């Protein structure tokens, strides 16, 4: 995922890689509302098509652990795109972008009690880049910069 900033808006650009080669359906989303703007089909490091209103299947995916995904899925019915993860008790855990079943891109994580835990950018389930972190009551704690899931700078 790459964040692209242009004047008053930011966009996320997601590209799937298979063995280091861009292959499959990528997308561009606005970080304002995580709405997908453009779908991009890659094959062997080349763009083969661009669709300005890509069709994504919305589905509910129940995991063996009891967790649940509600949102876009890929052709293999794996969470991919915008949606929400719920824990095994039905509590909202995460709302945002996902890639191959993992948090990947802009998203909001929630504490078990329902308050916002963080507004962050993720790469394969780990925070990377800018994050706003909150306590259990939803009070702002800090702006932080994460590298590989750990705070680098606050």
CSV table of C-alpha atoms in Angstrom, one decimal:
chain,number,residue,atom,x,y,z
A,1,UNK,CA,0.0,0.0,0.0
A,2,UNK,CA,1.2,3.5,-0.8
A,3,UNK,CA,-0.4,6.7,0.4
A,4,UNK,CA,-0.6,9.5,-2.2
A,5,UNK,CA,-1.3,13.0,-1.0
A,6,UNK,CA,-2.7,15.6,-3.4
A,7,UNK,CA,-3.8,19.0,-2.0
A,8,UNK,CA,-6.8,18.4,0.3
A,9,UNK,CA,-7.1,14.7,-0.1
A,10,UNK,CA,-5.1,11.5,0.4
A,11,UNK,CA,-5.4,8.2,-1.5
A,12,UNK,CA,-4.2,4.7,-0.9
A,13,UNK,CA,-2.9,2.6,-3.7
A,14,UNK,CA,-2.9,-1.2,-3.1
A,15,UNK,CA,-1.0,-3.5,-5.4
A,16,UNK,CA,-1.0,-7.3,-5.0
A,17,UNK,CA,2.3,-9.1,-5.4
A,18,UNK,CA,2.9,-12.8,-6.1
A,19,UNK,CA,6.5,-13.8,-5.7
A,20,UNK,CA,7.6,-10.2,-6.1
A,21,UNK,CA,5.6,-9.6,-9.2
A,22,UNK,CA,2.4,-7.3,-9.4
A,23,UNK,CA,-0.4,-9.7,-10.2
A,24,UNK,CA,-4.2,-9.6,-9.5
A,25,UNK,CA,-6.7,-6.8,-8.7
A,26,UNK,CA,-5.3,-3.7,-7.0
A,27,UNK,CA,-7.2,-0.6,-6.1
A,28,UNK,CA,-7.1,3.1,-5.3
A,29,UNK,CA,-9.2,4.4,-2.3
A,30,UNK,CA,-9.8,7.7,-0.6
A,31,UNK,CA,-8.5,7.8,3.0
A,32,UNK,CA,-11.5,10.1,3.8
A,33,UNK,CA,-14.1,7.3,3.6
A,34,UNK,CA,-12.2,4.3,2.3
A,35,UNK,CA,-14.4,4.2,-0.8
A,36,UNK,CA,-12.8,2.4,-3.7
A,37,UNK,CA,-12.3,4.8,-6.6
A,38,UNK,CA,-10.5,2.7,-9.2
A,39,UNK,CA,-9.8,-1.0,-9.6
A,40,UNK,CA,-6.6,-1.9,-11.4
A,41,UNK,CA,-5.9,-5.4,-12.8
A,42,UNK,CA,-2.2,-6.4,-12.9
A,43,UNK,CA,-0.5,-9.3,-14.7
A,44,UNK,CA,3.3,-9.9,-14.6
A,45,UNK,CA,4.1,-6.4,-13.4
A,46,UNK,CA,1.9,-4.7,-16.0
A,47,UNK,CA,-1.5,-3.0,-15.8
A,48,UNK,CA,-3.8,-4.8,-18.1
A,49,UNK,CA,-7.1,-3.0,-17.3
A,50,UNK,CA,-8.5,-0.2,-15.2
A,51,UNK,CA,-12.1,-0.1,-14.0
A,52,UNK,CA,-13.5,3.1,-12.5
A,53,UNK,CA,-16.3,1.3,-10.8
A,54,UNK,CA,-15.0,-2.2,-10.0
A,55,UNK,CA,-17.4,-4.8,-8.9
A,56,UNK,CA,-16.5,-6.3,-5.6
A,57,UNK,CA,-18.6,-9.0,-3.9
A,58,UNK,CA,-19.8,-8.1,-0.4
A,59,UNK,CA,-19.9,-11.2,1.8
A,60,UNK,CA,-19.8,-12.4,5.4
A,61,UNK,CA,-16.8,-14.7,6.1
A,62,UNK,CA,-16.9,-16.7,9.3
A,63,UNK,CA,-13.5,-17.8,10.6
A,64,UNK,CA,-12.9,-21.0,12.6
A,65,UNK,CA,-11.8,-18.8,15.6
A,66,UNK,CA,-15.3,-17.2,15.7
A,67,UNK,CA,-14.1,-14.0,14.1
A,68,UNK,CA,-16.2,-12.6,11.3
A,69,UNK,CA,-15.5,-10.3,8.3
A,70,UNK,CA,-18.3,-8.4,6.6
A,71,UNK,CA,-17.2,-6.6,3.4
A,72,UNK,CA,-15.5,-7.1,0.1
A,73,UNK,CA,-13.9,-10.4,-0.8
A,74,UNK,CA,-11.7,-11.5,-3.6
A,75,UNK,CA,-12.5,-14.3,-6.1
A,76,UNK,CA,-11.4,-16.9,-3.5
A,77,UNK,CA,-13.9,-15.5,-0.9
A,78,UNK,CA,-11.0,-14.1,1.2
A,79,UNK,CA,-11.4,-10.6,2.8
A,80,UNK,CA,-10.0,-8.1,0.4
A,81,UNK,CA,-10.9,-4.4,0.2
A,82,UNK,CA,-13.2,-2.4,2.6
A,83,UNK,CA,-15.0,-4.1,5.4
A,84,UNK,CA,-15.3,-4.8,9.1
A,85,UNK,CA,-13.8,-7.5,11.4
A,86,UNK,CA,-15.8,-8.6,14.4
A,87,UNK,CA,-14.4,-10.6,17.3
A,88,UNK,CA,-15.8,-14.0,18.5
A,89,UNK,CA,-18.3,-12.0,20.7
A,90,UNK,CA,-19.6,-9.9,17.9
A,91,UNK,CA,-17.7,-6.7,18.9
A,92,UNK,CA,-16.4,-4.5,16.1
A,93,UNK,CA,-12.5,-4.9,16.1
A,94,UNK,CA,-11.5,-3.1,12.9
A,95,UNK,CA,-13.1,-1.1,10.1
A,96,UNK,CA,-11.1,-0.3,7.0
A,97,UNK,CA,-9.0,-1.8,4.3
A,98,UNK,CA,-7.9,-5.4,4.2
A,99,UNK,CA,-5.7,-7.4,1.8
A,100,UNK,CA,-5.8,-11.2,1.7
A,101,UNK,CA,-7.5,-11.4,5.1
A,102,UNK,CA,-5.1,-9.0,6.9
A,103,UNK,CA,-5.4,-5.3,7.9
A,104,UNK,CA,-3.6,-3.5,5.0
A,105,UNK,CA,-4.2,0.2,4.4
A,106,UNK,CA,-6.2,2.8,6.3
A,107,UNK,CA,-8.4,1.6,9.1
A,108,UNK,CA,-9.9,2.2,12.5
A,109,UNK,CA,-9.2,-0.3,15.4
A,110,UNK,CA,-11.6,-0.6,18.3
A,111,UNK,CA,-11.2,-1.5,22.0
A,112,UNK,CA,-13.4,-4.4,23.2
A,113,UNK,CA,-15.8,-1.9,24.9
A,114,UNK,CA,-16.4,-0.2,21.5
A,115,UNK,CA,-14.3,2.9,21.8
A,116,UNK,CA,-11.8,3.8,19.1
A,117,UNK,CA,-8.3,2.4,19.9
A,118,UNK,CA,-6.5,3.9,16.9
A,119,UNK,CA,-6.8,5.4,13.5
A,120,UNK,CA,-3.9,4.0,11.6
A,121,UNK,CA,-2.3,2.7,8.5
A,122,UNK,CA,-1.5,-1.0,8.4
A,123,UNK,CA,0.7,-3.3,6.4
A,124,UNK,CA,-0.1,-7.0,6.9
A,125,UNK,CA,-1.7,-6.5,10.3
A,126,UNK,CA,1.1,-4.3,11.7
A,127,UNK,CA,0.9,-0.5,12.1
A,128,UNK,CA,3.1,1.4,9.7
A,129,UNK,CA,3.3,5.1,9.4
A,130,UNK,CA,1.0,7.7,11.0
A,131,UNK,CA,-1.4,6.7,13.8
A,132,UNK,CA,-3.7,8.5,16.2
A,133,UNK,CA,-4.0,6.4,19.4
A,134,UNK,CA,-6.7,6.6,22.0
A,135,UNK,CA,-7.3,5.2,25.5
A,136,UNK,CA,-10.3,3.0,26.5
A,137,UNK,CA,-12.5,6.0,27.1
A,138,UNK,CA,-11.8,7.3,23.6
A,139,UNK,CA,-9.6,10.1,24.8
A,140,UNK,CA,-6.7,11.1,22.4
A,141,UNK,CA,-3.4,9.8,23.6
A,142,UNK,CA,-0.9,10.7,20.9
A,143,UNK,CA,0.1,11.0,17.3
A,144,UNK,CA,2.6,8.3,16.7
A,145,UNK,CA,4.8,7.0,13.9
A,146,UNK,CA,4.9,3.2,13.7
A,147,UNK,CA,7.5,0.9,12.0
A,148,UNK,CA,6.6,-2.8,11.7
A,149,UNK,CA,4.0,-2.6,14.5
A,150,UNK,CA,6.2,-0.7,17.1
A,151,UNK,CA,6.2,3.0,17.9
A,152,UNK,CA,9.2,4.8,16.3
A,153,UNK,CA,8.3,8.4,17.2
A,154,UNK,CA,5.5,10.1,19.2
